[in-house]
Tab-separated table of C-alpha atoms in Angstrom:
chain	number	residue	atom	x	y	z
A	194	MET	CA	0.000	0.000	0.000
A	195	THR	CA	1.332	3.429	-0.844
A	196	PRO	CA	2.134	6.002	1.864
A	197	GLY	CA	-1.035	7.854	2.813
A	198	ALA	CA	-3.267	5.162	1.347
A	199	GLY	CA	-4.537	4.255	4.819
A	200	THR	CA	-5.771	7.812	5.306
A	201	ASP	CA	-7.326	7.790	1.836
A	202	LEU	CA	-9.113	4.533	2.638
A	203	ASN	CA	-10.478	5.766	5.954
A	204	TRP	CA	-13.030	8.035	4.290
A	205	LEU	CA	-14.117	5.204	1.975
A	206	LEU	CA	-14.684	2.990	5.006
A	207	ASP	CA	-16.628	5.802	6.699
A	208	ASP	CA	-18.717	6.145	3.536
A	209	LEU	CA	-19.481	2.415	3.566
A	210	ILE	CA	-20.524	2.617	7.237
A	211	GLY	CA	-22.703	5.638	6.472
A	212	ARG	CA	-24.479	3.948	3.567
A	213	VAL	CA	-25.107	0.549	5.129
A	214	LYS	CA	-27.683	0.573	7.901
A	215	GLU	CA	-26.453	-1.156	11.059
A	216	ALA	CA	-22.859	-1.496	9.846
A	217	GLU	CA	-20.797	-0.328	12.806
A	218	HIS	CA	-17.115	-0.551	11.902
A	219	ALA	CA	-15.001	-1.340	8.860
A	220	ILE	CA	-11.301	-2.085	8.555
A	221	VAL	CA	-8.752	-2.990	5.934
A	222	LEU	CA	-6.099	-5.366	7.196
A	223	SER	CA	-3.085	-7.202	5.874
A	224	SER	CA	-3.387	-10.967	5.621
A	225	ASP	CA	-1.014	-11.251	8.575
A	226	GLY	CA	-3.309	-9.172	10.765
A	227	LEU	CA	-1.917	-5.640	10.643
A	228	LEU	CA	-4.449	-2.805	10.624
A	229	MET	CA	-4.109	-0.778	7.409
A	230	ALA	CA	-7.163	1.525	7.648
A	231	SER	CA	-10.309	1.881	9.745
A	232	SER	CA	-13.591	3.728	9.973
A	233	ALA	CA	-13.517	6.814	12.198
A	234	ALA	CA	-15.568	5.537	15.145
A	235	LEU	CA	-13.223	2.606	15.789
A	236	GLN	CA	-10.518	3.167	18.404
A	237	ARG	CA	-7.023	2.204	17.237
A	238	THR	CA	-6.585	-0.601	19.795
A	239	ASP	CA	-10.020	-2.029	18.938
A	240	GLY	CA	-9.126	-1.853	15.245
A	241	GLU	CA	-5.880	-3.707	15.858
A	242	HIS	CA	-7.728	-6.391	17.835
A	243	LEU	CA	-10.394	-6.731	15.131
A	244	SER	CA	-7.623	-7.005	12.517
A	245	ALA	CA	-5.997	-9.873	14.381
A	246	VAL	CA	-9.351	-11.644	14.775
A	247	ALA	CA	-10.310	-11.176	11.107
A	248	SER	CA	-6.899	-12.390	9.947
A	249	GLY	CA	-7.159	-15.459	12.144
A	250	LEU	CA	-10.637	-16.267	10.834
A	251	GLN	CA	-9.500	-15.951	7.225
A	252	SER	CA	-6.494	-18.134	7.959
A	253	LEU	CA	-8.685	-20.814	9.567
A	254	ALA	CA	-11.110	-20.704	6.640
A	255	LYS	CA	-8.200	-21.037	4.216
A	256	GLY	CA	-6.872	-24.045	6.129
A	257	VAL	CA	-10.256	-25.766	6.049
A	258	SER	CA	-10.636	-24.993	2.351
A	259	GLU	CA	-7.244	-26.509	1.570
A	260	HIS	CA	-8.174	-29.626	3.550
A	261	VAL	CA	-11.553	-30.150	1.847
A	262	GLY	CA	-10.593	-28.833	-1.602
A	263	GLY	CA	-12.948	-25.866	-1.415
A	264	GLY	CA	-10.845	-23.473	-3.482
A	265	PRO	CA	-9.938	-19.898	-2.574
A	266	VAL	CA	-11.775	-18.356	0.383
A	267	LYS	CA	-13.979	-15.538	-0.857
A	268	GLN	CA	-15.709	-14.528	2.348
A	269	THR	CA	-15.900	-15.520	5.993
A	270	VAL	CA	-18.984	-14.716	8.083
A	271	VAL	CA	-19.289	-15.116	11.841
A	272	GLU	CA	-22.656	-14.655	13.520
A	273	TRP	CA	-23.046	-13.975	17.221
A	274	ARG	CA	-26.276	-13.231	19.066
A	275	SER	CA	-25.902	-9.481	18.574
A	276	ARG	CA	-23.351	-9.024	15.761
A	277	PHE	CA	-22.006	-10.249	12.437
A	278	LEU	CA	-18.407	-10.050	11.270
A	279	ILE	CA	-17.898	-10.334	7.529
A	280	VAL	CA	-14.371	-10.656	6.143
A	281	THR	CA	-13.572	-10.687	2.437
A	282	VAL	CA	-10.417	-10.735	0.341
A	283	ALA	CA	-9.523	-7.220	-0.791
A	284	GLY	CA	-6.465	-7.335	-2.990
A	285	GLU	CA	-3.312	-9.364	-2.747
A	286	ARG	CA	-2.518	-10.081	0.930
A	287	ALA	CA	-5.265	-7.754	2.217
A	288	CYS	CA	-8.788	-8.145	3.579
A	289	LEU	CA	-11.801	-5.941	4.260
A	290	ALA	CA	-13.801	-6.634	7.420
A	291	VAL	CA	-17.119	-5.141	8.510
A	292	LEU	CA	-18.703	-5.532	11.932
A	293	CYS	CA	-22.454	-4.996	11.924
A	294	ALA	CA	-25.463	-5.336	14.198
A	295	GLN	CA	-27.570	-8.487	14.160
A	296	GLY	CA	-30.417	-6.878	12.196
A	297	ALA	CA	-28.180	-5.901	9.291
A	298	ASP	CA	-28.927	-7.156	5.794
A	299	ILE	CA	-25.714	-9.151	5.384
A	300	GLY	CA	-26.406	-9.609	1.682
A	301	LEU	CA	-26.346	-5.832	1.278
A	302	VAL	CA	-23.261	-5.556	3.482
A	303	ALA	CA	-21.458	-8.177	1.386
A	304	TYR	CA	-22.533	-6.418	-1.833
A	305	GLU	CA	-21.259	-3.035	-0.618
A	306	MET	CA	-17.997	-4.666	0.453
A	307	ALA	CA	-17.609	-6.226	-3.001
A	308	MET	CA	-18.284	-2.863	-4.663
A	309	LEU	CA	-15.653	-1.168	-2.497
A	310	VAL	CA	-13.102	-3.880	-3.272
A	311	ALA	CA	-13.901	-3.595	-6.995
A	312	ARG	CA	-13.272	0.165	-6.818
A	313	VAL	CA	-10.059	0.154	-4.811
A	314	GLY	CA	-8.873	-3.449	-4.501
A	315	GLN	CA	-5.880	-2.879	-6.751
A	316	TYR	CA	-4.609	-0.310	-4.230
A	317	LEU	CA	-5.061	-2.615	-1.247
A	318	THR	CA	-2.078	-4.849	-1.880
A	319	SER	CA	-0.106	-5.306	1.301
A	320	GLY	CA	3.623	-5.776	0.897
A	321	THR	CA	5.230	-8.907	2.273
A	322	ARG	CA	6.891	-8.330	5.626
A	323	ALA	CA	10.466	-9.461	6.095
A	324	GLY	CA	10.459	-13.112	7.102
A	325	ALA	CA	6.809	-13.638	6.145
A	326	GLU	CA	6.097	-16.626	3.959
A	327	ARG	CA	2.399	-16.114	3.210
């Protein structure tokens, strides 16, 4: 990701949150769990924690897919009693995650996430960290 791209992405994430009813927070993260950008209402430490969780979920889904021959992971959805977390691939070695309230239309959330990735996915490539083999 280019310098300043995180700041440029923040307003796009805020726009997504503003357009999607009951979407609460959105982040862009590297595949190894580093926070790259976040919506404004999310505290930095909460964003970093959500990044680690989303990365772990994607990694688990990828491992299961490799074991069962499911192909590339497109999206991971976790549903709790009061929230959904949707994580999708967003460029090479990057993901987009959205946390939303239980009543959210997750089909609409997933659609809006796909539209955002289609618009800016090419800019979301996360460089490989030294020593990383992913």
